[in-house]
Amino acid sequence: MGRLDKRIAVVTGGGRGIGRGISLVLADEGADIVIADIDRENAWDTAKEIEQKGRKATVVEMDVTNAGSVEAALTEAIGWQGHVDILVNNAGVVGSNVGGGAITAQDWDACYEVNLKGMWTVTRALVPHLREQGGGKVVNIASIAGRHGGAGLAHYNASKAGAISLTQSLAHELGPMNVNVNAVCPGLLWTDMWRHLEAAISGDDTPEVVDRRQVFERFIKTNCPLQREQTPEDIGQAVAFFASDAAKNITGQSLNVDGGIEMN
Ligand SMILES: NC(=O)c1ccc[n+]([C@@H]2O[C@H](COP(=O)([O-])OP(=O)(O)OC[C@H]3O[C@@H](n4cnc5c(N)ncnc54)[C@H](O)[C@@H]3O)[C@@H](O)[C@H]2O)c1
């Protein structure tokens, strides 16, 4: 018996990286998974891995920045097995990696549209279904970057601080509908996204001349009490907890999964 038997979870951005890890852990816990991603090819790769575990999986193409795409994808997701119980808002972008005042308006908008407004758009679109079925779980993937400001990634940091705040507001609004809303704040994971992050941390905005892995490891060694990087599966374990009945009386919380980099 898994903690999530008979549940259907929609994971945005589930095609690769952290979203893929979350999807695999939720499947291990007994859930069947809808991968909702802008990239269908990666999404099907994750879906096939889930099927190899003996669980069901499908793909819906979704651009979280487009309300029409979100509505259509969620209608398809609900129609798949007749219900959706868990929503994981994981899709995210970081944009270009530039310091100080050099962030472009385009990067700012992309971070805001995907990381913050996208989270709200997908949740809002699922609320009528969750209300009708008497409850559900929403887990937002924020970041330790949202815990405080820092040079280099103002647009990303602000979008993730917004995600933490949005989690609290939605927890207030959806609590009376028996919907728990919590967030996980990942620390540092060696995913595609990291290629954009590492130059900000190294202070070098020409990432092609930086040994990316070396910068990553140095940052972990200097800033992480447990001195090891986090994995998509680590994030998946925290999501599985929030999505389970064990967390039925927890809402509006944001949990750092970061080896102790942040302790607030
Ligand atoms: N990697 C890290 O160190 C780290 C740390 C903290 C938080 N996070 C957060 O975790 C989440 C996942 O990050 P990752 O490292 O796996 O990134 P990633 O770039 O490897 O994967 C992002 C996924 O989101 C999808 N996506 C992007 N834009 C989309 C859109 N408009 N609509 C639907 N899907 C879209 C992509 O296709 C991809 O599958 C993000 O929200 C990110 O901000 C990552």
GROMACS .gro file of C-alpha atoms and ligand atoms in nm:
model
  308
    1MET     CA    1   0.000   0.000   0.000
    2GLY     CA    2   0.142   0.336  -0.103
    3ARG     CA    3   0.057   0.664   0.068
    4LEU     CA    4  -0.098   0.791  -0.258
    5ASP     CA    5  -0.287   0.486  -0.383
    6LYS     CA    6  -0.581   0.572  -0.610
    7ARG     CA    7  -0.473   0.937  -0.640
    8ILE     CA    8  -0.418   1.114  -0.970
    9ALA     CA    9  -0.145   1.381  -0.971
   10VAL     CA   10  -0.083   1.649  -1.233
   11VAL     CA   11   0.281   1.758  -1.239
   12THR     CA   12   0.361   2.069  -1.445
   13GLY     CA   13   0.706   2.067  -1.600
   14GLY     CA   14   0.724   1.695  -1.524
   15GLY     CA   15   0.922   1.613  -1.838
   16ARG     CA   16   1.268   1.660  -1.692
   17GLY     CA   17   1.471   1.763  -1.389
   18ILE     CA   18   1.289   1.812  -1.059
   19GLY     CA   19   0.944   1.756  -1.212
   20ARG     CA   20   1.054   1.419  -1.345
   21GLY     CA   21   1.189   1.321  -1.001
   22ILE     CA   22   0.867   1.432  -0.831
   23SER     CA   23   0.660   1.231  -1.080
   24LEU     CA   24   0.864   0.913  -1.020
   25VAL     CA   25   0.841   0.942  -0.640
   26LEU     CA   26   0.465   1.005  -0.649
   27ALA     CA   27   0.430   0.698  -0.872
   28ASP     CA   28   0.636   0.495  -0.622
   29GLU     CA   29   0.382   0.604  -0.359
   30GLY     CA   30   0.096   0.464  -0.569
   31ALA     CA   31  -0.027   0.768  -0.765
   32ASP     CA   32  -0.100   0.769  -1.136
   33ILE     CA   33   0.052   1.070  -1.307
   34VAL     CA   34  -0.040   1.330  -1.568
   35ILE     CA   35   0.273   1.499  -1.701
   36ALA     CA   36   0.177   1.853  -1.806
   37ASP     CA   37   0.463   2.009  -1.997
   38ILE     CA   38   0.530   2.243  -2.285
   39ASP     CA   39   0.780   1.981  -2.411
   40ARG     CA   40   0.584   1.671  -2.517
   41GLU     CA   41   0.886   1.460  -2.602
   42ASN     CA   42   1.047   1.482  -2.258
   43ALA     CA   43   0.704   1.441  -2.100
   44TRP     CA   44   0.648   1.109  -2.278
   45ASP     CA   45   0.992   0.988  -2.167
   46THR     CA   46   0.890   1.045  -1.804
   47ALA     CA   47   0.549   0.887  -1.867
   48LYS     CA   48   0.716   0.573  -2.005
   49GLU     CA   49   0.941   0.549  -1.699
   50ILE     CA   50   0.633   0.565  -1.476
   51GLU     CA   51   0.463   0.291  -1.676
   52GLN     CA   52   0.771   0.074  -1.627
   53LYS     CA   53   0.701   0.102  -1.253
   54GLY     CA   54   0.357  -0.048  -1.313
   55ARG     CA   55   0.167   0.277  -1.267
   56LYS     CA   56  -0.043   0.462  -1.522
   57ALA     CA   57   0.081   0.783  -1.683
   58THR     CA   58  -0.025   1.017  -1.959
   59VAL     CA   59   0.087   1.346  -2.111
   60VAL     CA   60  -0.103   1.668  -2.166
   61GLU     CA   61   0.062   1.953  -2.351
   62MET     CA   62   0.040   2.264  -2.135
   63ASP     CA   63   0.192   2.611  -2.149
   64VAL     CA   64   0.134   2.750  -1.801
   65THR     CA   65   0.157   3.106  -1.935
   66ASN     CA   66  -0.145   3.053  -2.161
   67ALA     CA   67  -0.482   3.030  -1.983
   68GLY     CA   68  -0.647   2.861  -2.283
   69SER     CA   69  -0.378   2.594  -2.297
   70VAL     CA   70  -0.408   2.538  -1.921
   71GLU     CA   71  -0.790   2.499  -1.936
   72ALA     CA   72  -0.770   2.254  -2.227
   73ALA     CA   73  -0.492   2.049  -2.066
   74LEU     CA   74  -0.671   2.024  -1.731
   75THR     CA   75  -0.997   1.921  -1.899
   76GLU     CA   76  -0.800   1.643  -2.069
   77ALA     CA   77  -0.627   1.552  -1.740
   78ILE     CA   78  -0.954   1.528  -1.545
   79GLY     CA   79  -1.116   1.331  -1.829
   80TRP     CA   80  -0.832   1.075  -1.827
   81GLN     CA   81  -0.943   0.890  -1.509
   82GLY     CA   82  -1.237   1.111  -1.406
   83HIS     CA   83  -1.059   1.300  -1.129
   84VAL     CA   84  -0.745   1.489  -1.027
   85ASP     CA   85  -0.647   1.489  -0.659
   86ILE     CA   86  -0.300   1.644  -0.651
   87LEU     CA   87  -0.156   1.940  -0.839
   88VAL     CA   88   0.220   2.000  -0.835
   89ASN     CA   89   0.307   2.344  -0.975
   90ASN     CA   90   0.668   2.276  -1.070
   91ALA     CA   91   0.720   2.438  -1.415
   92GLY     CA   92   0.977   2.713  -1.388
   93VAL     CA   93   1.236   2.917  -1.578
   94VAL     CA   94   1.528   3.134  -1.477
   95GLY     CA   95   1.599   3.326  -1.799
   96SER     CA   96   1.940   3.472  -1.875
   97ASN     CA   97   2.200   3.489  -1.607
   98VAL     CA   98   2.301   3.850  -1.563
   99GLY     CA   99   2.396   4.054  -1.262
  100GLY     CA  100   2.273   4.381  -1.115
  101GLY     CA  101   2.074   4.609  -1.338
  102ALA     CA  102   2.137   4.408  -1.655
  103ILE     CA  103   1.830   4.186  -1.628
  104THR     CA  104   1.616   4.238  -1.935
  105ALA     CA  105   1.246   4.313  -1.925
  106GLN     CA  106   1.198   3.996  -2.130
  107ASP     CA  107   1.366   3.783  -1.862
  108TRP     CA  108   1.169   3.957  -1.591
  109ASP     CA  109   0.842   3.886  -1.770
  110ALA     CA  110   0.933   3.522  -1.839
  111CYS     CA  111   1.008   3.456  -1.471
  112TYR     CA  112   0.691   3.626  -1.359
  113GLU     CA  113   0.471   3.464  -1.625
  114VAL     CA  114   0.591   3.106  -1.567
  115ASN     CA  115   0.703   3.091  -1.203
  116LEU     CA  116   0.434   3.303  -1.041
  117LYS     CA  117   0.141   3.384  -1.266
  118GLY     CA  118   0.158   3.034  -1.419
  119MET     CA  119   0.126   2.881  -1.072
  120TRP     CA  120  -0.185   3.088  -1.008
  121THR     CA  121  -0.334   3.023  -1.354
  122VAL     CA  122  -0.309   2.643  -1.321
  123THR     CA  123  -0.437   2.639  -0.963
  124ARG     CA  124  -0.727   2.870  -1.042
  125ALA     CA  125  -0.829   2.651  -1.335
  126LEU     CA  126  -0.836   2.337  -1.117
  127VAL     CA  127  -1.030   2.490  -0.825
  128PRO     CA  128  -1.383   2.420  -0.959
  129HIS     CA  129  -1.295   2.049  -0.991
  130LEU     CA  130  -1.135   2.033  -0.644
  131ARG     CA  131  -1.437   2.208  -0.492
  132GLU     CA  132  -1.676   1.971  -0.663
  133GLN     CA  133  -1.492   1.659  -0.544
  134GLY     CA  134  -1.459   1.788  -0.187
  135GLY     CA  135  -1.089   1.866  -0.164
  136GLY     CA  136  -0.738   1.801  -0.286
  137LYS     CA  137  -0.372   1.894  -0.248
  138VAL     CA  138  -0.169   2.165  -0.418
  139VAL     CA  139   0.210   2.163  -0.382
  140ASN     CA  140   0.403   2.456  -0.526
  141ILE     CA  141   0.772   2.434  -0.611
  142ALA     CA  142   0.922   2.763  -0.495
  143SER     CA  143   1.295   2.792  -0.410
  144ILE     CA  144   1.532   2.894  -0.134
  145ALA     CA  145   1.598   3.184  -0.377
  146GLY     CA  146   1.263   3.320  -0.258
  147ARG     CA  147   1.371   3.335   0.106
  148HIS     CA  148   1.566   3.662   0.068
  149GLY     CA  149   1.703   3.892  -0.200
  150GLY     CA  150   2.047   3.858  -0.354
  151ALA     CA  151   2.251   4.004  -0.640
  152GLY     CA  152   2.228   3.861  -0.988
  153LEU     CA  153   1.889   3.698  -1.009
  154ALA     CA  154   1.647   3.963  -0.881
  155HIS     CA  155   1.377   3.857  -1.124
  156TYR     CA  156   1.397   3.489  -1.028
  157ASN     CA  157   1.428   3.559  -0.653
  158ALA     CA  158   1.126   3.790  -0.661
  159SER     CA  159   0.916   3.538  -0.853
  160LYS     CA  160   0.999   3.268  -0.597
  161ALA     CA  161   0.929   3.499  -0.300
  162GLY     CA  162   0.596   3.560  -0.473
  163ALA     CA  163   0.540   3.184  -0.497
  164ILE     CA  164   0.588   3.149  -0.119
  165SER     CA  165   0.343   3.433  -0.055
  166LEU     CA  166   0.095   3.296  -0.310
  167THR     CA  167   0.109   2.959  -0.131
  168GLN     CA  168  -0.004   3.128   0.192
  169SER     CA  169  -0.282   3.327   0.022
  170LEU     CA  170  -0.415   3.021  -0.160
  171ALA     CA  171  -0.401   2.819   0.163
  172HIS     CA  172  -0.631   3.080   0.324
  173GLU     CA  173  -0.867   3.087   0.027
  174LEU     CA  174  -0.886   2.714  -0.046
  175GLY     CA  175  -0.868   2.578   0.311
  176PRO     CA  176  -1.248   2.597   0.358
  177MET     CA  177  -1.278   2.375   0.046
  178ASN     CA  178  -1.056   2.111   0.212
  179VAL     CA  179  -0.766   2.194  -0.022
  180ASN     CA  180  -0.420   2.200   0.139
  181VAL     CA  181  -0.170   2.432  -0.031
  182ASN     CA  182   0.198   2.400   0.060
  183ALA     CA  183   0.533   2.475  -0.102
  184VAL     CA  184   0.868   2.301  -0.126
  185CYS     CA  185   1.178   2.521  -0.158
  186PRO     CA  186   1.453   2.322  -0.330
  187GLY     CA  187   1.815   2.413  -0.265
  188LEU     CA  188   2.069   2.335  -0.539
  189LEU     CA  189   2.011   2.063  -0.795
  190TRP     CA  190   2.223   1.973  -1.093
  191THR     CA  191   1.949   2.014  -1.356
  192ASP     CA  192   1.935   2.195  -1.690
  193MET     CA  193   1.826   2.506  -1.502
  194TRP     CA  194   2.153   2.511  -1.309
  195ARG     CA  195   2.347   2.597  -1.625
  196HIS     CA  196   2.183   2.937  -1.609
  197LEU     CA  197   2.221   2.984  -1.235
  198GLU     CA  198   2.585   2.907  -1.186
  199ALA     CA  199   2.734   3.218  -1.341
  200ALA     CA  200   2.539   3.440  -1.104
  201ILE     CA  201   2.682   3.254  -0.810
  202SER     CA  202   3.037   3.262  -0.947
  203GLY     CA  203   3.004   3.628  -1.039
  204ASP     CA  204   3.102   3.541  -1.395
  205ASP     CA  205   2.847   3.621  -1.662
  206THR     CA  206   3.030   3.434  -1.937
  207PRO     CA  207   2.922   3.083  -1.841
  208GLU     CA  208   3.094   2.915  -2.135
  209VAL     CA  209   3.437   2.976  -1.976
  210VAL     CA  210   3.335   2.848  -1.633
  211ASP     CA  211   3.372   2.486  -1.524
  212ARG     CA  212   3.010   2.459  -1.431
  213ARG     CA  213   3.032   2.149  -1.221
  214GLN     CA  214   3.328   2.289  -1.027
  215VAL     CA  215   3.141   2.611  -0.942
  216PHE     CA  216   2.840   2.409  -0.836
  217GLU     CA  217   3.046   2.187  -0.606
  218ARG     CA  218   3.231   2.483  -0.456
  219PHE     CA  219   2.905   2.654  -0.375
  220ILE     CA  220   2.772   2.341  -0.204
  221LYS     CA  221   3.090   2.298   0.000
  222THR     CA  222   3.088   2.659   0.117
  223ASN     CA  223   2.717   2.708   0.183
  224CYS     CA  224   2.558   2.374   0.263
  225PRO     CA  225   2.598   2.233   0.616
  226LEU     CA  226   2.533   1.878   0.492
  227GLN     CA  227   2.787   1.936   0.211
  228ARG     CA  228   2.596   1.745  -0.053
  229GLU     CA  229   2.375   1.846  -0.342
  230GLN     CA  230   2.004   1.775  -0.341
  231THR     CA  231   1.831   1.546  -0.591
  232PRO     CA  232   1.495   1.558  -0.769
  233GLU     CA  233   1.396   1.254  -0.560
  234ASP     CA  234   1.462   1.454  -0.238
  235ILE     CA  235   1.214   1.714  -0.360
  236GLY     CA  236   0.972   1.436  -0.459
  237GLN     CA  237   0.978   1.294  -0.106
  238ALA     CA  238   0.874   1.629   0.042
  239VAL     CA  239   0.600   1.668  -0.221
  240ALA     CA  240   0.473   1.315  -0.147
  241PHE     CA  241   0.447   1.402   0.221
  242PHE     CA  242   0.248   1.721   0.155
  243ALA     CA  243   0.025   1.529  -0.088
  244SER     CA  244  -0.047   1.252   0.162
  245ASP     CA  245  -0.300   1.221   0.444
  246ALA     CA  246  -0.010   1.247   0.689
  247ALA     CA  247  -0.006   1.621   0.610
  248LYS     CA  248  -0.383   1.671   0.630
  249ASN     CA  249  -0.351   1.944   0.894
  250ILE     CA  250  -0.059   2.127   0.734
  251THR     CA  251  -0.128   2.415   0.497
  252GLY     CA  252   0.036   2.742   0.392
  253GLN     CA  253   0.385   2.611   0.476
  254SER     CA  254   0.706   2.631   0.273
  255LEU     CA  255   0.963   2.362   0.344
  256ASN     CA  256   1.330   2.405   0.255
  257VAL     CA  257   1.487   2.089   0.110
  258ASP     CA  258   1.838   2.223   0.082
  259GLY     CA  259   2.080   2.045   0.314
  260GLY     CA  260   2.052   2.336   0.558
  261ILE     CA  261   2.158   2.624   0.329
  262GLU     CA  262   1.862   2.826   0.459
  263MET     CA  263   1.726   2.774   0.808
  264ASN     CA  264   1.417   2.993   0.815
  265LIG     N1  265   1.750   2.331  -1.021
  265LIG     C1  266   1.756   2.394  -0.907
  265LIG     O1  267   1.864   2.403  -0.843
  265LIG     C2  268   1.632   2.456  -0.847
  265LIG     C3  269   1.641   2.512  -0.720
  265LIG     C4  270   1.528   2.567  -0.662
  265LIG     C5  271   1.407   2.565  -0.729
  265LIG     N2  272   1.398   2.510  -0.854
  265LIG     C6  273   1.266   2.510  -0.919
  265LIG     O2  274   1.226   2.378  -0.948
  265LIG     C7  275   1.141   2.377  -1.065
  265LIG     C8  276   1.198   2.279  -1.167
  265LIG     O3  277   1.330   2.320  -1.201
  265LIG     P1  278   1.434   2.229  -1.281
  265LIG     O4  279   1.567   2.256  -1.224
  265LIG     O5  280   1.382   2.091  -1.291
  265LIG     O6  281   1.426   2.302  -1.424
  265LIG     P2  282   1.434   2.244  -1.573
  265LIG     O7  283   1.462   2.363  -1.658
  265LIG     O8  284   1.525   2.127  -1.580
  265LIG     O9  285   1.283   2.191  -1.600
  265LIG     C9  286   1.175   2.280  -1.611
  265LIG    C10  287   1.057   2.208  -1.673
  265LIG    O10  288   0.949   2.304  -1.685
  265LIG    C11  289   0.898   2.298  -1.819
  265LIG     N3  290   0.844   2.429  -1.856
  265LIG    C12  291   0.913   2.546  -1.875
  265LIG     N4  292   0.829   2.643  -1.912
  265LIG    C13  293   0.704   2.588  -1.916
  265LIG    C14  294   0.576   2.640  -1.947
  265LIG     N5  295   0.559   2.767  -1.984
  265LIG     N6  296   0.469   2.557  -1.938
  265LIG    C15  297   0.486   2.427  -1.901
  265LIG     N7  298   0.605   2.372  -1.873
  265LIG    C16  299   0.714   2.453  -1.880
  265LIG    C17  300   1.016   2.256  -1.905
  265LIG    O11  301   0.977   2.205  -2.031
  265LIG    C18  302   1.086   2.155  -1.814
  265LIG    O12  303   1.029   2.026  -1.831
  265LIG    C19  304   1.137   2.521  -1.115
  265LIG    O13  305   1.020   2.584  -1.065
  265LIG    C20  306   1.261   2.582  -1.051
  265LIG    O14  307   1.250   2.721  -1.037
  265LIG    C21  308   1.508   2.456  -0.915
   0.00000   0.00000   0.00000
